[in-house]
PDB file of C-alpha atoms in Angstrom:
ATOM      1  CA  MET A  18      43.231 -56.236 376.036  1.00  0.00           C
ATOM      2  CA  SER A  19      45.420 -57.874 373.398  1.00  0.00           C
ATOM      3  CA  THR A  20      46.235 -61.571 373.500  1.00  0.00           C
ATOM      4  CA  PRO A  21      49.881 -62.271 374.324  1.00  0.00           C
ATOM      5  CA  PRO A  22      51.958 -63.823 371.532  1.00  0.00           C
ATOM      6  CA  VAL A  23      52.557 -67.572 371.799  1.00  0.00           C
ATOM      7  CA  ALA A  24      56.063 -68.945 372.256  1.00  0.00           C
ATOM      8  CA  VAL A  25      56.851 -72.657 372.031  1.00  0.00           C
ATOM      9  CA  VAL A  26      59.859 -74.029 373.892  1.00  0.00           C
ATOM     10  CA  THR A  27      60.987 -77.616 373.335  1.00  0.00           C
ATOM     11  CA  GLY A  28      62.995 -79.500 375.940  1.00  0.00           C
ATOM     12  CA  ALA A  29      61.284 -77.235 378.450  1.00  0.00           C
ATOM     13  CA  SER A  30      61.190 -79.537 381.477  1.00  0.00           C
ATOM     14  CA  SER A  31      64.592 -78.487 382.857  1.00  0.00           C
ATOM     15  CA  GLY A  32      67.813 -76.584 382.218  1.00  0.00           C
ATOM     16  CA  ILE A  33      67.939 -74.017 379.434  1.00  0.00           C
ATOM     17  CA  GLY A  34      64.414 -74.862 378.281  1.00  0.00           C
ATOM     18  CA  ALA A  35      62.811 -74.286 381.671  1.00  0.00           C
ATOM     19  CA  ALA A  36      64.770 -71.060 382.204  1.00  0.00           C
ATOM     20  CA  THR A  37      63.790 -69.861 378.730  1.00  0.00           C
ATOM     21  CA  ALA A  38      60.125 -70.541 379.406  1.00  0.00           C
ATOM     22  CA  ARG A  39      60.307 -68.378 382.528  1.00  0.00           C
ATOM     23  CA  ALA A  40      62.237 -65.593 380.761  1.00  0.00           C
ATOM     24  CA  LEU A  41      59.815 -65.467 377.832  1.00  0.00           C
ATOM     25  CA  ALA A  42      56.804 -65.422 380.152  1.00  0.00           C
ATOM     26  CA  ALA A  43      58.363 -62.471 381.954  1.00  0.00           C
ATOM     27  CA  ALA A  44      58.816 -60.797 378.548  1.00  0.00           C
ATOM     28  CA  GLY A  45      55.092 -61.053 377.814  1.00  0.00           C
ATOM     29  CA  PHE A  46      54.720 -64.323 375.902  1.00  0.00           C
ATOM     30  CA  HIS A  47      52.240 -67.082 376.580  1.00  0.00           C
ATOM     31  CA  VAL A  48      54.592 -70.044 376.688  1.00  0.00           C
ATOM     32  CA  VAL A  49      53.768 -73.556 375.521  1.00  0.00           C
ATOM     33  CA  LEU A  50      56.226 -75.942 377.159  1.00  0.00           C
ATOM     34  CA  GLY A  51      56.958 -79.196 375.369  1.00  0.00           C
ATOM     35  CA  ALA A  52      58.953 -82.167 376.665  1.00  0.00           C
ATOM     36  CA  ARG A  53      58.615 -85.868 377.416  1.00  0.00           C
ATOM     37  CA  ARG A  54      58.490 -85.120 381.159  1.00  0.00           C
ATOM     38  CA  VAL A  55      55.198 -83.297 380.865  1.00  0.00           C
ATOM     39  CA  ASP A  56      54.685 -83.382 384.646  1.00  0.00           C
ATOM     40  CA  ARG A  57      57.752 -81.176 385.059  1.00  0.00           C
ATOM     41  CA  CYS A  58      56.481 -78.887 382.310  1.00  0.00           C
ATOM     42  CA  ALA A  59      53.109 -78.673 384.041  1.00  0.00           C
ATOM     43  CA  GLU A  60      54.737 -77.451 387.264  1.00  0.00           C
ATOM     44  CA  ILE A  61      56.561 -74.681 385.395  1.00  0.00           C
ATOM     45  CA  ALA A  62      53.478 -73.844 383.329  1.00  0.00           C
ATOM     46  CA  LYS A  63      51.465 -73.353 386.504  1.00  0.00           C
ATOM     47  CA  GLU A  64      54.140 -71.016 387.829  1.00  0.00           C
ATOM     48  CA  ILE A  65      54.219 -68.828 384.685  1.00  0.00           C
ATOM     49  CA  ASP A  66      50.597 -69.205 383.539  1.00  0.00           C
ATOM     50  CA  GLY A  67      51.703 -71.172 380.500  1.00  0.00           C
ATOM     51  CA  THR A  68      50.585 -74.410 378.847  1.00  0.00           C
ATOM     52  CA  ALA A  69      52.252 -77.825 379.100  1.00  0.00           C
ATOM     53  CA  VAL A  70      51.937 -80.324 376.240  1.00  0.00           C
ATOM     54  CA  ARG A  71      53.762 -83.639 376.017  1.00  0.00           C
ATOM     55  CA  LEU A  72      56.353 -83.695 373.253  1.00  0.00           C
ATOM     56  CA  ASP A  73      58.858 -86.320 372.148  1.00  0.00           C
ATOM     57  CA  VAL A  74      60.776 -84.830 369.225  1.00  0.00           C
ATOM     58  CA  THR A  75      62.011 -88.299 368.226  1.00  0.00           C
ATOM     59  CA  ASP A  76      58.427 -89.448 367.601  1.00  0.00           C
ATOM     60  CA  ALA A  77      56.706 -88.102 364.471  1.00  0.00           C
ATOM     61  CA  GLU A  78      53.220 -88.811 365.862  1.00  0.00           C
ATOM     62  CA  SER A  79      54.030 -86.958 369.076  1.00  0.00           C
ATOM     63  CA  VAL A  80      55.228 -83.933 367.097  1.00  0.00           C
ATOM     64  CA  ALA A  81      52.090 -83.962 364.929  1.00  0.00           C
ATOM     65  CA  ALA A  82      49.840 -84.117 368.011  1.00  0.00           C
ATOM     66  CA  PHE A  83      51.827 -81.328 369.647  1.00  0.00           C
ATOM     67  CA  ALA A  84      51.532 -79.064 366.597  1.00  0.00           C
ATOM     68  CA  ALA A  85      47.790 -79.733 366.427  1.00  0.00           C
ATOM     69  CA  ALA A  86      47.517 -78.470 370.011  1.00  0.00           C
ATOM     70  CA  VAL A  87      49.313 -75.219 369.105  1.00  0.00           C
ATOM     71  CA  PRO A  88      47.225 -73.476 366.430  1.00  0.00           C
ATOM     72  CA  GLU A  89      49.013 -70.144 366.905  1.00  0.00           C
ATOM     73  CA  CYS A  90      52.756 -69.597 367.313  1.00  0.00           C
ATOM     74  CA  ARG A  91      54.938 -66.518 366.920  1.00  0.00           C
ATOM     75  CA  LEU A  92      58.150 -67.814 368.484  1.00  0.00           C
ATOM     76  CA  LEU A  93      59.675 -71.283 368.388  1.00  0.00           C
ATOM     77  CA  VAL A  94      62.680 -72.124 370.543  1.00  0.00           C
ATOM     78  CA  ASN A  95      64.238 -75.393 369.365  1.00  0.00           C
ATOM     79  CA  ASN A  96      66.013 -76.386 372.559  1.00  0.00           C
ATOM     80  CA  ALA A  97      65.512 -80.175 372.771  1.00  0.00           C
ATOM     81  CA  GLY A  98      68.746 -82.087 372.220  1.00  0.00           C
ATOM     82  CA  GLY A  99      71.676 -83.609 373.991  1.00  0.00           C
ATOM     83  CA  ALA A 100      74.822 -85.704 373.866  1.00  0.00           C
ATOM     84  CA  LYS A 101      75.650 -89.299 374.680  1.00  0.00           C
ATOM     85  CA  GLY A 102      79.132 -90.613 375.253  1.00  0.00           C
ATOM     86  CA  LEU A 103      82.607 -89.204 374.789  1.00  0.00           C
ATOM     87  CA  GLU A 104      84.535 -91.808 372.813  1.00  0.00           C
ATOM     88  CA  PRO A 105      86.875 -91.648 369.820  1.00  0.00           C
ATOM     89  CA  VAL A 106      85.475 -92.528 366.408  1.00  0.00           C
ATOM     90  CA  ALA A 107      87.225 -95.908 366.617  1.00  0.00           C
ATOM     91  CA  ASP A 108      85.011 -96.826 369.581  1.00  0.00           C
ATOM     92  CA  ALA A 109      81.827 -95.071 368.434  1.00  0.00           C
ATOM     93  CA  ASP A 110      78.520 -96.418 369.697  1.00  0.00           C
ATOM     94  CA  GLU A 111      76.168 -96.373 366.720  1.00  0.00           C
ATOM     95  CA  GLU A 112      73.060 -96.295 368.894  1.00  0.00           C
ATOM     96  CA  ALA A 113      74.353 -93.225 370.747  1.00  0.00           C
ATOM     97  CA  TRP A 114      75.092 -91.506 367.436  1.00  0.00           C
ATOM     98  CA  ARG A 115      71.649 -92.423 366.126  1.00  0.00           C
ATOM     99  CA  TRP A 116      70.017 -90.948 369.248  1.00  0.00           C
ATOM    100  CA  MET A 117      72.018 -87.721 368.935  1.00  0.00           C
ATOM    101  CA  PHE A 118      71.098 -87.224 365.285  1.00  0.00           C
ATOM    102  CA  GLU A 119      67.461 -88.185 365.868  1.00  0.00           C
ATOM    103  CA  THR A 120      67.115 -85.787 368.802  1.00  0.00           C
ATOM    104  CA  ASN A 121      69.206 -82.812 367.715  1.00  0.00           C
ATOM    105  CA  VAL A 122      68.707 -82.861 363.950  1.00  0.00           C
ATOM    106  CA  ILE A 123      65.572 -84.772 362.960  1.00  0.00           C
ATOM    107  CA  GLY A 124      63.758 -83.534 366.068  1.00  0.00           C
ATOM    108  CA  THR A 125      64.516 -79.917 365.169  1.00  0.00           C
ATOM    109  CA  LEU A 126      63.401 -80.597 361.600  1.00  0.00           C
ATOM    110  CA  ARG A 127      60.113 -82.185 362.700  1.00  0.00           C
ATOM    111  CA  VAL A 128      59.099 -79.426 365.090  1.00  0.00           C
ATOM    112  CA  THR A 129      60.183 -76.591 362.796  1.00  0.00           C
ATOM    113  CA  LYS A 130      58.368 -78.081 359.802  1.00  0.00           C
ATOM    114  CA  ALA A 131      55.220 -78.708 361.841  1.00  0.00           C
ATOM    115  CA  LEU A 132      55.027 -75.180 363.278  1.00  0.00           C
ATOM    116  CA  LEU A 133      56.283 -73.230 360.261  1.00  0.00           C
ATOM    117  CA  PRO A 134      52.770 -72.583 358.852  1.00  0.00           C
ATOM    118  CA  ALA A 135      51.707 -71.028 362.159  1.00  0.00           C
ATOM    119  CA  LEU A 136      54.907 -68.993 362.381  1.00  0.00           C
ATOM    120  CA  LEU A 137      54.336 -67.611 358.883  1.00  0.00           C
ATOM    121  CA  ALA A 138      50.664 -66.958 359.590  1.00  0.00           C
ATOM    122  CA  SER A 139      51.596 -64.910 362.672  1.00  0.00           C
ATOM    123  CA  GLY A 140      53.043 -62.247 360.398  1.00  0.00           C
ATOM    124  CA  ASP A 141      56.058 -61.848 362.694  1.00  0.00           C
ATOM    125  CA  GLY A 142      57.488 -65.287 363.332  1.00  0.00           C
ATOM    126  CA  HIS A 143      60.817 -66.124 364.929  1.00  0.00           C
ATOM    127  CA  ILE A 144      62.739 -69.402 365.085  1.00  0.00           C
ATOM    128  CA  VAL A 145      65.459 -69.657 367.716  1.00  0.00           C
ATOM    129  CA  THR A 146      67.598 -72.788 367.597  1.00  0.00           C
ATOM    130  CA  VAL A 147      69.914 -73.639 370.484  1.00  0.00           C
ATOM    131  CA  THR A 148      72.939 -75.327 368.959  1.00  0.00           C
ATOM    132  CA  SER A 149      76.337 -75.211 370.693  1.00  0.00           C
ATOM    133  CA  ILE A 150      79.927 -74.175 370.186  1.00  0.00           C
ATOM    134  CA  ALA A 151      80.081 -77.820 369.065  1.00  0.00           C
ATOM    135  CA  ALA A 152      78.332 -76.536 365.912  1.00  0.00           C
ATOM    136  CA  LEU A 153      81.336 -74.284 365.256  1.00  0.00           C
ATOM    137  CA  GLU A 154      84.310 -76.529 365.977  1.00  0.00           C
ATOM    138  CA  ALA A 155      85.423 -80.126 366.300  1.00  0.00           C
ATOM    139  CA  TYR A 156      87.031 -81.742 369.308  1.00  0.00           C
ATOM    140  CA  ASP A 157      88.565 -85.129 370.062  1.00  0.00           C
ATOM    141  CA  ASN A 158      86.125 -87.841 371.191  1.00  0.00           C
ATOM    142  CA  GLY A 159      83.138 -85.681 370.312  1.00  0.00           C
ATOM    143  CA  ALA A 160      82.460 -86.497 366.657  1.00  0.00           C
ATOM    144  CA  GLY A 161      78.951 -87.818 367.296  1.00  0.00           C
ATOM    145  CA  TYR A 162      77.793 -84.699 369.118  1.00  0.00           C
ATOM    146  CA  THR A 163      79.727 -82.157 367.037  1.00  0.00           C
ATOM    147  CA  GLY A 164      78.464 -83.885 363.891  1.00  0.00           C
ATOM    148  CA  ALA A 165      74.862 -83.681 365.078  1.00  0.00           C
ATOM    149  CA  LYS A 166      75.197 -80.061 366.158  1.00  0.00           C
ATOM    150  CA  HIS A 167      76.852 -79.083 362.879  1.00  0.00           C
ATOM    151  CA  ALA A 168      73.954 -80.720 361.021  1.00  0.00           C
ATOM    152  CA  GLN A 169      71.374 -78.998 363.221  1.00  0.00           C
ATOM    153  CA  ALA A 170      73.080 -75.667 362.629  1.00  0.00           C
ATOM    154  CA  MET A 171      73.146 -76.213 358.867  1.00  0.00           C
ATOM    155  CA  LEU A 172      69.401 -76.917 358.922  1.00  0.00           C
ATOM    156  CA  HIS A 173      68.808 -73.665 360.791  1.00  0.00           C
ATOM    157  CA  ARG A 174      71.206 -71.559 358.708  1.00  0.00           C
ATOM    158  CA  THR A 175      69.751 -72.894 355.465  1.00  0.00           C
ATOM    159  CA  LEU A 176      66.308 -71.729 356.581  1.00  0.00           C
ATOM    160  CA  ARG A 177      67.695 -68.199 356.933  1.00  0.00           C
ATOM    161  CA  GLY A 178      68.016 -68.071 353.141  1.00  0.00           C
ATOM    162  CA  GLU A 179      64.989 -70.170 352.272  1.00  0.00           C
ATOM    163  CA  LEU A 180      62.698 -67.909 354.305  1.00  0.00           C
ATOM    164  CA  LEU A 181      64.234 -64.651 353.099  1.00  0.00           C
ATOM    165  CA  GLY A 182      61.408 -62.264 352.278  1.00  0.00           C
ATOM    166  CA  GLN A 183      58.983 -64.089 354.592  1.00  0.00           C
ATOM    167  CA  PRO A 184      57.906 -62.655 357.972  1.00  0.00           C
ATOM    168  CA  VAL A 185      60.124 -64.997 360.007  1.00  0.00           C
ATOM    169  CA  ARG A 186      63.398 -64.223 361.783  1.00  0.00           C
ATOM    170  CA  LEU A 187      66.017 -66.855 362.593  1.00  0.00           C
ATOM    171  CA  THR A 188      68.471 -66.771 365.489  1.00  0.00           C
ATOM    172  CA  GLU A 189      71.060 -69.404 366.366  1.00  0.00           C
ATOM    173  CA  ILE A 190      72.203 -69.507 369.991  1.00  0.00           C
ATOM    174  CA  ALA A 191      75.534 -71.322 370.415  1.00  0.00           C
ATOM    175  CA  PRO A 192      76.427 -71.715 374.096  1.00  0.00           C
ATOM    176  CA  GLY A 193      79.661 -72.996 375.504  1.00  0.00           C
ATOM    177  CA  MET A 194      79.806 -74.653 378.902  1.00  0.00           C
ATOM    178  CA  VAL A 195      76.441 -74.453 380.716  1.00  0.00           C
ATOM    179  CA  GLU A 196      75.822 -76.301 383.983  1.00  0.00           C
ATOM    180  CA  THR A 197      72.661 -78.336 383.437  1.00  0.00           C
ATOM    181  CA  ASP A 198      71.951 -82.071 383.375  1.00  0.00           C
ATOM    182  CA  PHE A 199      73.635 -82.144 379.932  1.00  0.00           C
ATOM    183  CA  SER A 200      76.771 -83.893 381.221  1.00  0.00           C
ATOM    184  CA  LEU A 201      74.740 -86.216 383.423  1.00  0.00           C
ATOM    185  CA  VAL A 202      72.910 -87.435 380.315  1.00  0.00           C
ATOM    186  CA  ARG A 203      76.132 -87.604 378.326  1.00  0.00           C
ATOM    187  CA  PHE A 204      77.758 -89.838 380.945  1.00  0.00           C
ATOM    188  CA  ASP A 205      74.681 -92.020 381.452  1.00  0.00           C
ATOM    189  CA  GLY A 206      73.916 -90.745 384.946  1.00  0.00           C
ATOM    190  CA  ASP A 207      77.484 -90.810 386.301  1.00  0.00           C
ATOM    191  CA  GLN A 208      77.353 -87.847 388.692  1.00  0.00           C
ATOM    192  CA  ALA A 209      81.096 -87.872 389.433  1.00  0.00           C
ATOM    193  CA  LYS A 210      81.982 -87.591 385.747  1.00  0.00           C
ATOM    194  CA  ALA A 211      79.390 -84.882 385.244  1.00  0.00           C
ATOM    195  CA  ASP A 212      80.675 -82.848 388.184  1.00  0.00           C
ATOM    196  CA  LYS A 213      84.246 -83.039 386.881  1.00  0.00           C
ATOM    197  CA  VAL A 214      83.240 -81.212 383.694  1.00  0.00           C
ATOM    198  CA  TYR A 215      82.550 -78.039 385.691  1.00  0.00           C
ATOM    199  CA  GLN A 216      85.296 -78.462 388.294  1.00  0.00           C
ATOM    200  CA  GLY A 217      87.407 -75.333 388.839  1.00  0.00           C
ATOM    201  CA  ILE A 218      85.369 -73.147 386.488  1.00  0.00           C
ATOM    202  CA  THR A 219      82.343 -70.889 386.753  1.00  0.00           C
ATOM    203  CA  PRO A 220      80.145 -72.065 383.887  1.00  0.00           C
ATOM    204  CA  LEU A 221      77.179 -70.336 382.343  1.00  0.00           C
ATOM    205  CA  THR A 222      73.821 -70.959 383.999  1.00  0.00           C
ATOM    206  CA  PRO A 223      70.557 -71.758 382.195  1.00  0.00           C
ATOM    207  CA  ASP A 224      69.353 -68.274 383.161  1.00  0.00           C
ATOM    208  CA  ASP A 225      72.347 -66.722 381.363  1.00  0.00           C
ATOM    209  CA  VAL A 226      71.340 -68.418 378.123  1.00  0.00           C
ATOM    210  CA  ALA A 227      67.647 -67.701 378.657  1.00  0.00           C
ATOM    211  CA  ASP A 228      68.374 -63.982 379.086  1.00  0.00           C
ATOM    212  CA  VAL A 229      70.086 -63.937 375.694  1.00  0.00           C
ATOM    213  CA  ILE A 230      67.221 -65.811 374.026  1.00  0.00           C
ATOM    214  CA  ALA A 231      64.669 -63.409 375.502  1.00  0.00           C
ATOM    215  CA  PHE A 232      66.758 -60.441 374.362  1.00  0.00           C
ATOM    216  CA  ALA A 233      66.894 -61.745 370.782  1.00  0.00           C
ATOM    217  CA  ALA A 234      63.167 -62.483 370.809  1.00  0.00           C
ATOM    218  CA  THR A 235      62.221 -58.997 371.954  1.00  0.00           C
ATOM    219  CA  ARG A 236      64.166 -56.955 369.398  1.00  0.00           C
ATOM    220  CA  PRO A 237      62.107 -54.993 366.848  1.00  0.00           C
ATOM    221  CA  SER A 238      60.823 -57.248 364.069  1.00  0.00           C
ATOM    222  CA  HIS A 239      63.210 -55.789 361.466  1.00  0.00           C
ATOM    223  CA  VAL A 240      66.232 -56.735 363.609  1.00  0.00           C
ATOM    224  CA  ASN A 241      67.542 -60.279 363.076  1.00  0.00           C
ATOM    225  CA  LEU A 242      70.298 -61.473 365.398  1.00  0.00           C
ATOM    226  CA  ASP A 243      71.593 -64.252 363.178  1.00  0.00           C
ATOM    227  CA  GLN A 244      74.011 -65.975 365.527  1.00  0.00           C
ATOM    228  CA  ILE A 245      74.972 -65.434 369.146  1.00  0.00           C
ATOM    229  CA  VAL A 246      77.913 -67.301 370.696  1.00  0.00           C
ATOM    230  CA  LEU A 247      78.246 -67.167 374.480  1.00  0.00           C
ATOM    231  CA  LYS A 248      80.768 -68.842 376.736  1.00  0.00           C
ATOM    232  CA  PRO A 249      81.992 -68.517 380.292  1.00  0.00           C
ATOM    233  CA  ARG A 250      84.769 -65.950 380.639  1.00  0.00           C
ATOM    234  CA  ALA A 251      87.138 -68.811 381.493  1.00  0.00           C
ATOM    235  CA  GLN A 252      86.405 -70.779 378.297  1.00  0.00           C
ATOM    236  CA  ALA A 253      88.101 -69.957 374.986  1.00  0.00           C
ATOM    237  CA  SER A 254      86.970 -73.011 373.023  1.00  0.00           C
ATOM    238  CA  ALA A 255      85.496 -76.460 373.559  1.00  0.00           C
ATOM    239  CA  MET A 256      88.921 -77.816 374.553  1.00  0.00           C
ATOM    240  CA  ARG A 257      90.471 -74.708 376.160  1.00  0.00           C
ATOM    241  CA  ALA A 258      89.325 -73.499 379.545  1.00  0.00           C
ATOM    242  CA  HIS A 259      91.073 -71.991 382.546  1.00  0.00           C
ATOM    243  CA  ARG A 260      90.383 -73.943 385.721  1.00  0.00           C
ATOM    244  CA  ASP A 261      91.217 -72.766 389.211  1.00  0.00           C
ATOM    245  CA  ALA A 262      93.451 -75.047 391.200  1.00  0.00           C
TER     246      ALA A 262
END
């Protein structure tokens, strides 16, 4: 009996990451779940017969220890990230910007760099990076997050050329509005503000995004889905959505 291929999912303790871990396990992968809330990862890992390993993408030592615990890897899903605040540039909070760049950009760089040797050694590697429609457009009061997501996307898209000819595929997933704890983090735990983001609209669910990731990851190895943008039917762009009265 062959050993199942190993998939690593960062930010796997909740939301898109947790849903992706479940979807990939159902698709035949052994999933390694990484996040700071390793207790949450452990619960999911038990459910899907996966492995939970603590991971803080903002900490270089944590990333190194994580990579050392994952000697084999065929699929990496860079999902860890997030937003903080929604202020104009004139009122920008430098610490919030620093956190967004450290988590979304440098974190993706650290994990990708650490696991790239294993991905290459697998002979059929795949890097999936979850960016956002914020990596495709700008919107008022969102320069910190859109800037970080643009930078993360440029890192990922640059790798597409740098790894050309190597046995590694690269897929960027750019979701629009997804109902997770994303807005709760962005608004520093303000539930009322977070709820208002999704008011009057049917947003994507984490499972919707996870289904797309699993689809991309299970195409034949010669098929590279470079970029997939998905939004709710009621959302045309970051700033344009139809809301029911």
